[in-house]
Amino acid sequence: MNVLLDNVSRFVRERLVPNEERVAETDEIPADIVDDMKALGLFGLTIPEQYGGLDLTMEEEVRVMFELGKTSPAFRSIIGTTVGIGSQGIVIDGTDEQKQTWLPKMATGEVIASFALTEPESGSDAASLKTRAKRDGDHYVINGTKRFITNAPQAGVFTLMARTDPDNPRAGGITAFIVDAKTPGISFGKRDSKMGQKGAHTCDVIFEDCKVPVANVIGGKEGVGFKTAMKVLDKGRIHIAAICVGVAQRVLDDALRYAIERKQFGQPIAEFQLIQAMLADSQAELYAARCMVVDAARKRDAGDNVSTEASCAKLFASEMVGRVADRAVQIHGGAGYVADYGVERFYRDVRLFRIYEGTTQIQQIVIARNMIRAASGQ
Ligand code: COS
C-alpha cells in the first residue's frame, strides 16, 4: 500500500501538476497521461483482485484519494466513475457472470464505466426518474434521457437506472442495468460547458428504443435498482469527501507558501495574525474532514451501515474545501483573482463538490432522517 501511495504521490507531482494548465486550456486530458494512469492501475483501484483490480479497502481508497486530490479534480474524474459509481453497482450487487464480463475490462481502463441516474426532471429526487425500461421477451427496450453524465463521451458501459414498473412511480419501480455504450439507440448530447473542472466531460445520454438483454439487469432482480444506486452513492460520497480533503490540502499548501514568500509592510504576510487566522482555520477544518473521512471509511470496511457517516463526511468536506479555497484566494489577494496562480481555477473546480453525488441539502436530509429513524427505533 505504501508503494502505491508513493507512486501516486510522485505521479501527481511529476506528471499531473505540470499539466494542470494545459488541461484547463484544452479541456482534454492528454492520452499519454491516461495511459500512465492505466499502467499505474488507477482504473482498477476498487475492482476485486480476482477480476484484475487492486481490491483496495475503503480506507486504502481514501488514502489514495488524499494524494490524487492534490491536483486538478479533472484528473480524478477520468478514473473516478470507473473506480466509483460506474463500477460499484456491479461489484456490490452484480451476478458472477456480470462481474466476469465487465470488471476485468474496467480494471485495466480498457472500458470506462459511467453512472446514469440523473435526468432533466429528476436530480435530487432520484426516485422520480422517468427513463422507461419495458420488457419485451428476452430484452428490455429503454427510452429516456440522462443528464450531466460524467465521462459519458468516453464511456464503454453505463450503470443505468430505469423504471421497469410504470405503476410504481417511486423507488420500488426502478431497476439497475448494465448497458454497453455501443448498443444501438444510444446517442449523446453536446458536451456541457461548465464553470470549472475543465477536462472532465459531462453530457446528456439519450436512449431511443435501446434494446438491452434481460441478462444485464444488475443482480438479475427487478425493482431494487434504486437501492443499488443508494449503496453505490454511500461509497461514492466517502470517495468524494476524500478528494475534497486532498484538494484542500493542495490549495492550503499553495496559500501557505504564498503567505511565506509574499512581503507587505516590510514582512511576509504570513507574519500577520489576520492571515494566520485564515491559515489556522483552514488547517483545523481540513484535519476534521480528514478524520471524518478515515473514520467513515473504517466503519464501511468493518461492514457497518455508513449512510449517515458518508453523508456527514461529504457534507463537511465539500463545504470545508469551499471555505479553504475561498480563503486561499483571499490570501493571494489580487494574485488570487487572476488565472496565472491557479488558485482561482481551484476555487471554481471545488464548487462542484457541494453539488454532485448529492447536494449539501440532500446530505442534510439523509443525516436527519437517519437520526429520526434511529431515535424512533425504526
Ligand atoms: N442503502 C440502501 N438502501 C437505501 C439507502 C441506502 N443508503 N437509502 C435509501 N435506501 C432504500 C430505502 O430503504 C427505501 O427502501 P424501502 O422502500 O424498501 O424501505 C428505498 O431505498 C427508497 O428510499 P427513500 O424512501 O429514502 O427514498 P426517497 O425518494 O425519499 O429519497 C434521497 C432518498 C433523497 C436520499 C435520494 O433520492 C438521494 O440520495 N437523492 C440524491 C441523488 C443524488 O445523489 N444524485 C447525484 C447523482 S449521481 S452524481
Coordinates of C-alpha atoms and ligand atoms in Angstrom, one line a residue:
M1 CA 0.0 0.0 0.0
N2 CA 2.8 2.4 0.9
V3 CA 4.4 1.7 -2.5
L4 CA 1.1 2.6 -4.2
L5 CA 0.8 5.8 -2.2
D6 CA 4.3 6.8 -3.0
N7 CA 3.8 6.1 -6.7
V8 CA 0.6 8.1 -6.8
S9 CA 2.1 11.0 -4.9
R10 CA 5.1 11.1 -7.3
F11 CA 2.8 10.8 -10.3
V12 CA 0.7 13.7 -9.1
R13 CA 3.8 15.9 -8.5
E14 CA 5.7 15.0 -11.6
R15 CA 3.1 14.3 -14.3
L16 CA -0.2 15.8 -13.3
V17 CA 0.6 19.1 -11.6
P18 CA 2.8 20.3 -14.5
N19 CA -0.1 19.6 -16.9
E20 CA -2.9 21.3 -14.9
E21 CA -2.9 24.5 -17.1
R22 CA -2.7 22.6 -20.3
V23 CA -5.8 20.5 -19.3
A24 CA -7.7 23.6 -18.3
E25 CA -6.9 25.3 -21.6
T26 CA -7.5 22.4 -23.9
D27 CA -10.4 20.9 -21.9
E28 CA -8.8 17.5 -22.6
I29 CA -6.6 15.1 -20.5
P30 CA -3.7 14.1 -22.8
A31 CA -3.9 10.4 -23.9
D32 CA -0.4 9.6 -22.7
I33 CA -1.5 10.7 -19.2
V34 CA -4.5 8.4 -19.3
D35 CA -2.1 5.6 -20.5
D36 CA 0.1 6.3 -17.5
M37 CA -2.9 6.1 -15.2
K38 CA -3.8 2.7 -16.7
A39 CA -0.2 1.5 -16.1
L40 CA -0.4 2.6 -12.5
G41 CA -3.5 0.6 -12.0
L42 CA -5.6 3.6 -11.1
F43 CA -8.7 2.4 -13.0
G44 CA -8.7 -0.8 -11.1
L45 CA -8.3 0.5 -7.5
T46 CA -11.6 -0.8 -6.2
I47 CA -12.1 -3.8 -8.5
P48 CA -11.7 -7.2 -6.7
E49 CA -8.4 -8.9 -7.2
Q50 CA -9.9 -11.9 -9.0
Y51 CA -11.1 -9.6 -11.7
G52 CA -7.7 -7.9 -12.1
G53 CA -8.1 -4.9 -9.8
L54 CA -6.1 -3.8 -6.7
D55 CA -9.1 -4.5 -4.4
L56 CA -8.4 -1.6 -2.1
T57 CA -10.3 -1.3 1.1
M58 CA -12.3 1.9 1.6
E59 CA -9.6 3.2 3.9
E60 CA -6.9 2.5 1.4
E61 CA -9.0 4.1 -1.3
V62 CA -9.5 7.3 0.6
R63 CA -5.7 7.5 1.3
V64 CA -5.0 7.2 -2.4
M65 CA -7.6 10.0 -3.0
F66 CA -6.0 12.2 -0.4
E67 CA -2.9 12.1 -2.7
L68 CA -4.7 12.2 -6.1
G69 CA -6.7 15.2 -4.8
K70 CA -3.6 17.3 -4.7
T71 CA -4.1 18.3 -8.3
S72 CA -6.9 19.4 -10.7
P73 CA -10.0 17.4 -9.9
A74 CA -10.4 16.6 -13.6
F75 CA -7.6 14.1 -13.3
R76 CA -9.5 12.2 -10.6
S77 CA -12.7 12.4 -12.6
I78 CA -11.4 10.4 -15.6
I79 CA -10.8 7.4 -13.3
G80 CA -13.5 8.4 -10.7
T81 CA -16.6 6.9 -12.3
T82 CA -14.8 3.6 -13.2
V83 CA -13.3 3.3 -9.7
G84 CA -16.6 4.5 -8.1
I85 CA -20.2 5.0 -9.1
G86 CA -19.9 3.4 -12.6
S87 CA -18.5 0.0 -11.4
Q88 CA -19.7 -0.4 -7.9
G89 CA -23.2 -1.4 -8.7
I90 CA -21.8 -4.4 -10.4
V91 CA -19.2 -5.0 -7.6
I92 CA -21.9 -4.7 -4.9
D93 CA -24.9 -6.3 -6.4
G94 CA -23.9 -7.9 -9.8
T95 CA -24.0 -11.6 -10.6
D96 CA -20.8 -13.6 -11.0
E97 CA -21.3 -13.6 -14.8
Q98 CA -21.8 -9.8 -14.9
K99 CA -18.6 -9.3 -12.8
Q100 CA -16.7 -11.7 -15.1
T101 CA -17.8 -9.9 -18.2
W102 CA -17.2 -6.3 -17.2
L103 CA -14.9 -5.9 -14.2
P104 CA -11.6 -7.1 -15.8
K105 CA -12.0 -4.6 -18.6
M106 CA -12.8 -1.8 -16.2
A107 CA -9.7 -2.8 -14.0
T108 CA -7.4 -2.2 -16.9
G109 CA -9.1 1.0 -18.0
E110 CA -10.0 -0.6 -21.4
V111 CA -13.6 0.2 -20.6
I112 CA -14.6 3.4 -18.8
A113 CA -17.7 3.0 -16.7
S114 CA -20.3 5.7 -16.2
F115 CA -23.3 6.1 -13.8
A116 CA -26.6 7.2 -15.4
L117 CA -29.1 8.2 -12.7
T118 CA -29.9 11.9 -13.1
E119 CA -32.4 13.1 -15.7
P120 CA -33.6 16.5 -16.9
E121 CA -36.5 16.4 -14.4
S122 CA -35.0 14.1 -11.8
G123 CA -32.0 15.4 -9.9
S124 CA -32.1 15.4 -6.1
D125 CA -35.4 13.5 -6.3
A126 CA -33.7 10.5 -7.9
A127 CA -36.6 8.1 -7.2
S128 CA -38.9 10.1 -9.6
L129 CA -36.8 9.2 -12.6
K130 CA -38.8 8.6 -15.8
T131 CA -36.5 6.7 -18.1
R132 CA -38.5 3.6 -19.0
A133 CA -37.3 0.0 -19.5
K134 CA -40.1 -2.1 -20.9
R135 CA -39.7 -5.9 -21.0
D136 CA -40.0 -7.4 -24.5
G137 CA -39.2 -11.2 -24.5
D138 CA -35.5 -11.6 -23.5
H139 CA -34.8 -7.9 -23.8
Y140 CA -35.8 -4.6 -22.2
V141 CA -36.5 -1.6 -24.5
I142 CA -35.1 1.6 -23.0
N143 CA -36.3 5.1 -23.7
G144 CA -35.4 8.3 -21.9
T145 CA -32.7 10.9 -21.3
K146 CA -30.0 11.0 -18.7
R147 CA -28.4 14.4 -17.9
F148 CA -24.9 15.7 -16.6
I149 CA -23.5 12.2 -17.0
T150 CA -19.8 12.3 -16.1
N151 CA -17.5 10.6 -18.6
A152 CA -20.4 9.7 -20.9
P153 CA -18.5 10.8 -24.0
Q154 CA -15.7 8.3 -23.1
A155 CA -17.8 5.6 -21.6
G156 CA -17.8 2.0 -22.7
V157 CA -20.5 1.0 -20.3
F158 CA -23.3 2.6 -18.3
T159 CA -24.8 1.6 -15.0
L160 CA -28.3 2.8 -15.8
M161 CA -31.3 3.2 -13.5
A162 CA -34.6 3.0 -15.4
R163 CA -38.2 2.4 -14.4
T164 CA -39.4 -1.2 -15.1
D165 CA -42.7 -0.8 -13.2
P166 CA -44.7 2.1 -14.6
D167 CA -47.4 1.6 -11.9
N168 CA -44.8 2.3 -9.2
P169 CA -43.7 5.9 -9.5
R170 CA -41.1 5.7 -6.7
A171 CA -38.0 3.8 -5.8
G172 CA -39.6 0.3 -5.9
G173 CA -40.3 0.7 -9.7
I174 CA -36.6 1.2 -10.6
T175 CA -34.2 -1.4 -11.9
A176 CA -30.4 -1.1 -12.5
F177 CA -29.0 -2.2 -15.8
I178 CA -25.6 -2.7 -17.4
V179 CA -25.7 -1.0 -20.8
D180 CA -23.0 -1.4 -23.3
A181 CA -22.3 2.1 -24.7
K182 CA -22.2 0.6 -28.3
T183 CA -25.8 -0.6 -28.1
P184 CA -27.9 0.8 -31.0
G185 CA -30.3 3.5 -29.9
I186 CA -27.8 5.4 -27.7
S187 CA -26.8 9.0 -28.6
F188 CA -25.1 11.8 -26.9
G189 CA -25.8 15.4 -26.4
K190 CA -23.2 18.1 -26.8
R191 CA -20.6 18.4 -24.1
D192 CA -21.7 20.6 -21.2
S193 CA -19.8 23.9 -20.8
K194 CA -19.0 24.0 -17.1
M195 CA -17.9 26.6 -14.5
G196 CA -14.8 24.5 -13.8
Q197 CA -13.2 21.1 -13.9
K198 CA -12.2 21.5 -17.5
G199 CA -11.0 18.2 -18.8
A200 CA -13.8 16.4 -17.1
H201 CA -16.7 15.9 -19.5
T202 CA -20.4 15.5 -19.0
C203 CA -23.3 15.4 -21.4
D204 CA -26.8 14.1 -22.0
V205 CA -27.2 10.4 -22.9
I206 CA -30.3 9.7 -24.9
F207 CA -31.8 6.2 -25.1
E208 CA -34.2 5.6 -28.0
D209 CA -35.6 2.1 -28.3
C210 CA -32.4 0.8 -27.0
K211 CA -32.5 -3.0 -26.5
V212 CA -30.8 -4.4 -23.5
P213 CA -30.7 -8.1 -22.7
V214 CA -32.5 -9.3 -19.6
A215 CA -29.2 -10.8 -18.5
N216 CA -27.9 -7.2 -18.0
V217 CA -30.3 -6.5 -15.1
I218 CA -27.8 -6.0 -12.2
G219 CA -28.1 -8.9 -9.8
G220 CA -30.9 -10.3 -12.0
K221 CA -33.6 -8.6 -9.9
E222 CA -36.1 -6.0 -10.9
G223 CA -37.3 -3.3 -8.6
V224 CA -34.1 -3.0 -6.5
G225 CA -32.1 -0.6 -8.7
F226 CA -32.7 2.4 -6.5
K227 CA -31.2 0.6 -3.6
T228 CA -28.2 -0.4 -5.7
A229 CA -27.8 3.3 -6.6
M230 CA -28.0 4.4 -3.0
K231 CA -25.4 1.8 -1.9
V232 CA -23.2 3.0 -4.7
L233 CA -23.6 6.6 -3.5
D234 CA -22.9 5.8 0.1
K235 CA -19.5 4.6 -1.1
G236 CA -19.1 7.4 -3.7
R237 CA -19.8 10.1 -1.1
I238 CA -16.9 8.9 1.1
H239 CA -14.7 8.9 -2.0
I240 CA -15.7 12.5 -2.9
A241 CA -15.1 13.6 0.6
A242 CA -11.6 12.2 0.4
I243 CA -10.9 14.1 -2.8
C244 CA -12.1 17.3 -1.1
V245 CA -9.5 16.7 1.6
G246 CA -6.8 16.2 -1.0
V247 CA -7.7 19.3 -2.9
A248 CA -8.0 21.4 0.3
Q249 CA -4.5 20.2 1.3
R250 CA -3.1 21.3 -2.1
V251 CA -4.8 24.7 -2.0
L252 CA -3.8 25.3 1.6
D253 CA -0.2 24.3 0.8
D254 CA -0.2 26.8 -2.0
A255 CA -1.7 29.6 0.1
L256 CA 0.8 28.9 2.9
R257 CA 3.8 29.0 0.5
Y258 CA 2.5 32.3 -1.0
A259 CA 1.9 33.8 2.5
I260 CA 5.5 33.0 3.5
E261 CA 7.0 34.4 0.2
R262 CA 4.8 37.4 -0.2
K263 CA 6.0 40.6 1.6
Q264 CA 3.9 43.6 2.5
F265 CA 4.6 46.3 5.1
G266 CA 8.2 45.0 5.2
Q267 CA 7.5 41.4 6.2
P268 CA 6.0 38.2 4.9
I269 CA 2.2 38.4 5.1
A270 CA 2.3 35.0 7.0
E271 CA 3.5 37.1 10.0
F272 CA 0.2 38.9 10.1
Q273 CA -2.3 37.4 12.5
L274 CA -5.3 38.0 10.2
I275 CA -3.6 35.9 7.6
Q276 CA -2.6 33.4 10.3
A277 CA -6.3 33.1 11.3
M278 CA -7.2 32.1 7.8
L279 CA -4.4 29.5 7.6
A280 CA -5.2 28.1 11.0
D281 CA -9.0 27.8 10.5
S282 CA -8.3 26.0 7.2
Q283 CA -5.8 23.6 8.8
A284 CA -8.3 22.8 11.7
E285 CA -11.2 22.2 9.3
L286 CA -9.0 20.1 7.0
Y287 CA -7.9 18.0 9.9
A288 CA -11.5 17.5 11.0
A289 CA -12.6 16.4 7.5
R290 CA -9.6 14.1 7.1
C291 CA -10.5 12.4 10.4
M292 CA -14.2 12.1 9.4
V293 CA -13.3 10.5 6.1
V294 CA -10.9 8.0 7.6
D295 CA -13.5 7.1 10.3
A296 CA -16.3 6.7 7.8
A297 CA -14.1 4.5 5.6
R298 CA -13.0 2.3 8.5
K299 CA -16.6 1.8 9.5
R300 CA -17.6 0.8 6.0
D301 CA -14.7 -1.6 5.9
A302 CA -16.0 -3.1 9.2
G303 CA -19.3 -3.8 7.5
D304 CA -21.3 -1.1 9.2
N305 CA -24.2 0.8 7.6
V306 CA -22.4 4.2 6.8
S307 CA -25.2 6.1 5.2
T308 CA -25.0 8.8 8.0
E309 CA -21.2 8.9 8.2
A310 CA -20.9 9.1 4.4
S311 CA -23.3 12.0 4.2
C312 CA -21.7 13.7 7.2
A313 CA -18.2 13.4 5.6
K314 CA -19.4 14.5 2.1
L315 CA -21.3 17.5 3.6
F316 CA -18.5 18.7 5.8
A317 CA -15.6 18.0 3.5
S318 CA -17.2 19.6 0.4
E319 CA -18.2 22.7 2.4
M320 CA -14.7 22.8 4.0
V321 CA -12.9 22.8 0.7
G322 CA -15.1 25.6 -0.5
R323 CA -14.1 27.7 2.5
V324 CA -10.4 26.7 2.2
A325 CA -10.3 27.7 -1.5
D326 CA -12.1 30.9 -0.7
R327 CA -9.5 31.8 1.9
A328 CA -6.7 30.8 -0.4
V329 CA -8.0 33.3 -3.0
Q330 CA -8.1 35.9 -0.2
I331 CA -4.6 35.2 1.0
H332 CA -3.3 35.5 -2.6
G333 CA -5.1 38.9 -2.9
G334 CA -5.1 40.2 -6.5
A335 CA -3.0 37.2 -7.5
G336 CA -5.8 35.0 -6.3
Y337 CA -8.2 36.5 -8.8
V338 CA -6.0 36.2 -11.9
A339 CA -5.5 32.9 -13.7
D340 CA -1.7 32.8 -13.5
Y341 CA -1.5 31.4 -10.0
G342 CA -4.0 28.6 -10.5
V343 CA -5.9 29.3 -7.2
E344 CA -8.9 30.9 -9.0
R345 CA -9.1 27.7 -11.1
F346 CA -9.3 25.5 -7.9
Y347 CA -11.9 27.9 -6.5
R348 CA -14.1 27.2 -9.5
D349 CA -13.3 23.5 -9.6
V350 CA -14.2 22.8 -6.0
R351 CA -17.7 24.4 -6.3
L352 CA -19.0 21.1 -7.9
F353 CA -18.2 19.1 -4.8
R354 CA -21.1 20.6 -2.9
I355 CA -23.5 19.6 -5.7
Y356 CA -22.8 16.3 -7.3
E357 CA -23.3 12.8 -5.7
G358 CA -25.9 14.5 -3.6
T359 CA -26.1 18.2 -2.8
T360 CA -25.3 19.5 0.7
Q361 CA -29.0 19.8 1.3
I362 CA -29.6 16.1 0.3
Q363 CA -26.8 15.1 2.7
Q364 CA -28.6 17.1 5.4
I365 CA -31.8 15.3 4.7
V366 CA -30.2 11.8 4.7
I367 CA -28.4 12.6 8.0
A368 CA -31.5 14.0 9.8
R369 CA -33.8 11.2 8.5
N370 CA -31.4 8.6 9.8
M371 CA -31.2 10.3 13.2
I372 CA -35.0 10.5 13.4
R373 CA -35.4 6.9 12.3
A374 CA -32.8 5.7 14.9
A375 CA -34.4 7.7 17.7
S376 CA -37.9 6.3 16.9
G377 CA -36.5 2.8 16.9
Q378 CA -37.1 2.0 13.2
Ligands
COS1 N1 -28.7 2.0 1.1 C1 -29.6 1.0 0.8 N2 -30.9 1.3 0.6 C2 -31.3 2.6 0.7 C3 -30.4 3.6 1.0 C4 -29.0 3.3 1.2 N3 -28.1 4.2 1.5 N4 -31.1 4.8 1.1 C5 -32.3 4.5 0.8 N5 -32.5 3.2 0.6 C6 -33.7 2.4 0.3 C7 -34.7 2.8 1.4 O1 -34.6 1.9 2.5 C8 -36.0 2.5 0.7 O2 -36.3 1.2 0.7 P1 -37.7 0.6 1.2 O3 -38.8 1.2 0.3 O4 -37.6 -0.9 1.0 O5 -37.9 1.0 2.6 C9 -35.7 3.0 -0.7 O6 -34.3 2.9 -0.9 C10 -36.2 4.4 -1.0 O7 -35.6 5.2 0.0 P2 -36.3 6.6 0.4 O8 -37.7 6.4 0.7 O9 -35.4 7.2 1.5 O10 -36.2 7.5 -0.9 P3 -36.5 9.0 -1.2 O11 -37.2 9.1 -2.5 O12 -37.2 9.6 -0.1 O13 -35.1 9.7 -1.4 C11 -32.9 10.5 -1.2 C12 -33.9 9.4 -0.9 C13 -33.4 11.9 -1.2 C14 -31.8 10.3 -0.2 C15 -32.3 10.1 -2.6 O14 -33.2 10.4 -3.7 C16 -31.0 10.8 -2.9 O15 -29.9 10.4 -2.5 N6 -31.0 11.9 -3.8 C17 -29.8 12.5 -4.3 C18 -29.4 11.8 -5.6 C19 -28.0 12.0 -5.9 O16 -27.1 11.9 -5.1 N7 -27.8 12.3 -7.2 C20 -26.5 12.5 -7.6 C21 -26.4 11.9 -8.9 S1 -25.1 10.8 -9.1 S2 -23.6 12.0 -9.5

